[in-house]
Coordinates of C-alpha atoms in Angstrom, one line a residue:
X5 CA 90.6 113.2 111.7
X6 CA 88.6 114.9 114.3
X7 CA 88.2 118.2 116.4
X8 CA 87.9 119.1 119.8
X9 CA 86.0 122.3 120.8
X10 CA 89.7 123.6 122.0
X11 CA 91.0 123.1 118.1
X12 CA 92.4 120.7 116.4
X13 CA 93.1 117.4 117.9
X14 CA 96.9 116.0 118.4
X15 CA 98.0 113.0 116.9
X16 CA 99.8 110.7 119.4
X17 CA 102.5 108.7 118.8
X18 CA 102.7 104.8 118.0
X19 CA 104.0 102.4 120.1
X20 CA 103.1 98.5 120.3
X21 CA 100.6 98.2 117.8
X22 CA 98.6 101.5 119.5
X23 CA 98.2 105.0 119.9
X24 CA 100.2 106.2 122.8
X25 CA 99.1 109.2 124.4
X26 CA 101.6 111.1 126.5
X27 CA 101.5 114.6 128.1
X28 CA 104.6 116.6 127.1
X29 CA 104.1 120.3 128.0
X30 CA 104.6 121.7 123.8
X31 CA 103.2 120.4 120.9
X32 CA 103.5 121.7 117.1
X33 CA 100.5 123.2 115.3
X34 CA 100.4 121.4 112.1
X35 CA 99.3 123.7 109.2
X36 CA 98.5 123.9 105.3
X37 CA 101.0 125.6 103.6
X38 CA 98.6 126.8 101.3
X39 CA 96.4 128.4 103.3
X40 CA 97.7 128.3 107.0
X41 CA 94.8 126.5 108.2
X42 CA 95.8 125.0 111.4
X43 CA 94.8 121.4 111.1
X44 CA 96.1 119.3 113.9
X45 CA 98.7 119.1 116.7
X46 CA 101.6 116.6 117.7
X47 CA 103.5 116.6 120.9
X48 CA 107.3 117.3 121.0
X49 CA 108.4 114.2 122.9
X50 CA 112.1 113.7 123.9
X51 CA 113.9 111.3 125.5
X52 CA 111.7 109.3 127.9
X53 CA 109.3 109.1 124.9
X54 CA 111.9 107.5 122.5
X55 CA 112.6 104.9 125.6
X56 CA 109.7 103.6 125.6
X57 CA 109.4 103.2 121.6
X58 CA 112.4 101.8 121.2
X59 CA 111.7 99.3 124.1
X60 CA 108.5 98.3 121.9
X61 CA 111.0 97.6 118.5
X62 CA 113.5 95.8 120.6
X63 CA 110.6 93.3 121.8
X64 CA 109.0 92.8 118.5
X65 CA 112.4 92.5 116.8
X66 CA 113.2 88.9 117.3
X67 CA 109.7 87.6 116.7
X68 CA 110.2 89.6 113.5
X69 CA 113.3 88.2 112.1
X70 CA 112.6 84.9 112.8
X71 CA 109.2 85.0 110.6
X72 CA 111.6 84.5 107.8
X73 CA 111.4 86.9 104.6
X74 CA 108.6 85.1 102.6
X75 CA 106.0 85.8 105.8
X76 CA 107.8 89.0 105.9
X77 CA 107.3 89.7 102.1
X78 CA 103.5 88.9 103.1
X79 CA 103.0 91.4 105.8
X80 CA 104.2 94.1 103.1
X81 CA 102.1 93.4 100.3
X82 CA 98.9 93.1 102.6
X83 CA 100.3 96.9 103.9
X84 CA 100.5 97.7 100.4
X85 CA 97.2 96.7 99.5
X86 CA 95.7 98.3 102.6
X87 CA 97.2 101.6 101.1
X88 CA 95.6 101.4 98.1
X89 CA 92.3 100.6 99.3
X90 CA 92.6 103.8 101.7
X91 CA 94.5 106.1 98.8
X92 CA 92.0 108.5 98.8
X93 CA 92.5 108.7 102.4
X94 CA 96.3 109.0 102.5
X95 CA 96.3 111.2 99.2
X96 CA 94.0 114.2 101.5
X97 CA 96.4 113.8 104.5
X98 CA 99.6 114.4 101.7
X99 CA 97.2 117.8 100.3
X100 CA 96.5 119.1 103.6
X101 CA 99.9 119.1 105.4
X102 CA 102.2 119.6 102.0
X103 CA 100.4 121.5 99.9
X104 CA 100.3 118.8 97.0
X105 CA 97.9 118.9 94.5
X106 CA 95.8 116.1 93.6
X107 CA 97.6 114.4 91.1
X108 CA 101.0 114.7 93.0
X109 CA 99.7 113.5 96.1
X110 CA 98.2 110.4 94.2
X111 CA 101.3 109.8 92.7
X112 CA 103.5 110.1 96.2
X113 CA 100.8 107.1 97.9
X114 CA 101.4 105.1 94.5
X115 CA 104.8 105.5 95.0
X116 CA 104.6 104.3 98.1
X117 CA 102.6 101.2 97.5
X118 CA 105.3 100.4 94.8
X119 CA 108.1 100.8 97.6
X120 CA 106.4 98.4 100.0
X121 CA 106.5 96.0 97.1
X122 CA 110.4 96.0 96.4
X123 CA 112.5 93.2 97.2
X124 CA 115.5 95.4 98.5
X125 CA 116.7 93.7 101.8
X126 CA 118.5 96.2 103.7
X127 CA 120.1 96.1 107.1
X128 CA 119.0 94.4 110.4
X129 CA 118.3 95.4 114.0
X130 CA 116.7 98.0 115.6
X131 CA 116.3 101.3 113.6
X132 CA 115.7 104.9 113.7
X133 CA 114.4 106.6 111.0
X134 CA 114.1 110.4 110.5
X135 CA 111.9 112.1 107.8
X136 CA 111.3 115.4 106.7
X137 CA 108.0 116.5 104.9
X138 CA 109.5 116.4 101.4
X139 CA 108.0 113.3 100.4
X140 CA 106.7 111.9 103.9
X141 CA 104.8 109.1 103.1
X142 CA 106.7 107.3 100.0
X143 CA 110.5 108.6 102.0
X144 CA 109.0 106.8 105.1
X145 CA 108.0 103.4 102.9
X146 CA 111.3 103.7 101.0
X147 CA 113.1 103.6 103.6
X148 CA 111.0 101.4 105.9
X149 CA 110.6 98.6 103.4
X150 CA 114.2 97.2 102.7
X151 CA 114.9 97.0 106.5
X152 CA 111.6 95.2 107.2
X153 CA 112.3 92.9 104.6
X154 CA 115.5 92.2 106.8
X155 CA 114.1 91.9 109.8
X156 CA 114.6 94.9 111.2
X157 CA 111.8 96.9 113.7
X158 CA 111.3 100.4 113.5
X159 CA 111.0 103.8 115.5
X160 CA 109.9 106.4 112.9
X161 CA 110.2 110.7 113.9
X162 CA 108.2 112.4 111.2
X163 CA 108.8 115.4 110.3
X164 CA 105.9 117.5 113.1
X165 CA 105.2 119.6 109.8
X166 CA 103.6 116.3 107.6
X167 CA 103.1 113.6 110.4
X168 CA 99.5 112.3 109.6
X169 CA 100.0 110.0 106.1
X170 CA 103.1 108.2 108.5
X171 CA 100.9 108.0 111.3
X172 CA 98.1 106.8 109.2
X173 CA 100.7 103.8 107.7
X174 CA 101.7 103.0 111.3
X175 CA 97.9 102.6 112.0
X176 CA 97.6 100.9 108.9
X177 CA 99.7 97.7 109.9
X178 CA 97.8 97.1 113.0
X179 CA 94.5 96.7 110.7
X180 CA 96.7 94.2 108.9
X181 CA 97.7 92.3 111.6
X182 CA 101.4 93.1 111.8
X183 CA 102.9 92.2 115.1
X184 CA 103.0 94.8 117.7
X185 CA 105.8 96.8 118.2
X186 CA 107.4 96.2 114.4
X187 CA 106.7 99.5 113.5
X188 CA 106.8 102.3 115.8
X189 CA 106.2 106.2 115.8
X190 CA 107.5 109.0 117.9
X191 CA 106.4 112.8 117.3
X192 CA 108.5 115.6 117.8
X193 CA 111.4 117.8 116.8
X194 CA 115.1 117.8 117.6
X195 CA 114.7 116.8 121.0
X196 CA 113.1 113.9 119.6
X197 CA 116.0 113.1 117.6
X198 CA 118.4 113.5 120.2
X199 CA 116.2 111.1 122.4
X200 CA 116.5 108.4 119.5
X201 CA 120.0 109.0 119.0
X202 CA 120.7 108.9 123.2
X203 CA 118.6 105.2 123.0
X204 CA 119.2 101.5 122.2
X205 CA 118.4 101.9 117.9
X206 CA 121.3 100.2 116.3
X207 CA 121.6 102.9 113.5
X208 CA 119.7 106.1 112.6
X209 CA 118.7 106.6 108.7
X210 CA 117.4 109.9 107.3
X211 CA 115.3 110.5 104.6
X212 CA 115.1 114.2 103.0
X213 CA 116.7 117.4 102.6
X214 CA 120.5 117.3 102.8
X215 CA 121.0 120.4 104.7
X216 CA 118.5 119.2 107.2
X217 CA 120.1 115.4 107.1
X218 CA 123.7 117.0 107.9
X219 CA 122.1 118.2 111.2
X220 CA 120.6 115.2 111.8
X221 CA 124.1 113.5 111.0
X222 CA 126.0 115.8 113.7
X223 CA 123.2 114.4 116.2
X224 CA 123.9 111.1 115.3
X225 CA 127.7 111.5 115.3
X226 CA 127.7 112.9 119.0
X227 CA 126.0 110.1 120.3
X228 CA 128.3 107.9 118.4
X229 CA 125.4 106.1 116.3
X230 CA 126.0 104.7 113.2
X231 CA 123.9 106.7 110.5
X232 CA 122.9 106.7 106.9
X233 CA 121.2 109.3 104.8
X234 CA 119.1 109.1 102.1
X235 CA 117.8 112.1 99.8
X236 CA 115.0 112.1 97.7

């Protein structure tokens, strides 16, 4: 991560295999919970950005599903290996944004790599994933892997408090030559979740604290969107 003369760099969305720069009026400042230091900024996206991310996922899903389970398993294994190669970088992001000590951050990276290698098969389609900051990287891997194994494509909305490790994993899919659009990232808070609920995703998945999950579930219900929740 680099810094600009005006302060911390903004982390973009990730859409169709590329960083997706969007102009929004508001940004969330990501801080180190242990020191209060401003680290990065994320754009607070809404319905328009959700539509773009979902379009990319819709376009990519048929080809990803046609690849078959063995080919998708190879992709997930390569992603796990890439995560392990950059384990120190991912752990540093977790330490900075979640206040984890080194042992806990290192353990979460290992848990995420193990989850990517799990052979569980979930539901296919175009899925939205919403995460809190409890276990941002491992929670993402544990939620995404079964869906990807089933042939789903994804739009993930990480917590604005801890977006960097999730963004870095999305970026790593491109380095590992995954098909563009299979995994996309939407930055933001409640407006971004509402945008996902109003979009063409088939189902919304939430991983994290149950209290926040209830709020996300209420948004999904209001939009008549199927919803599943998993607690850490």
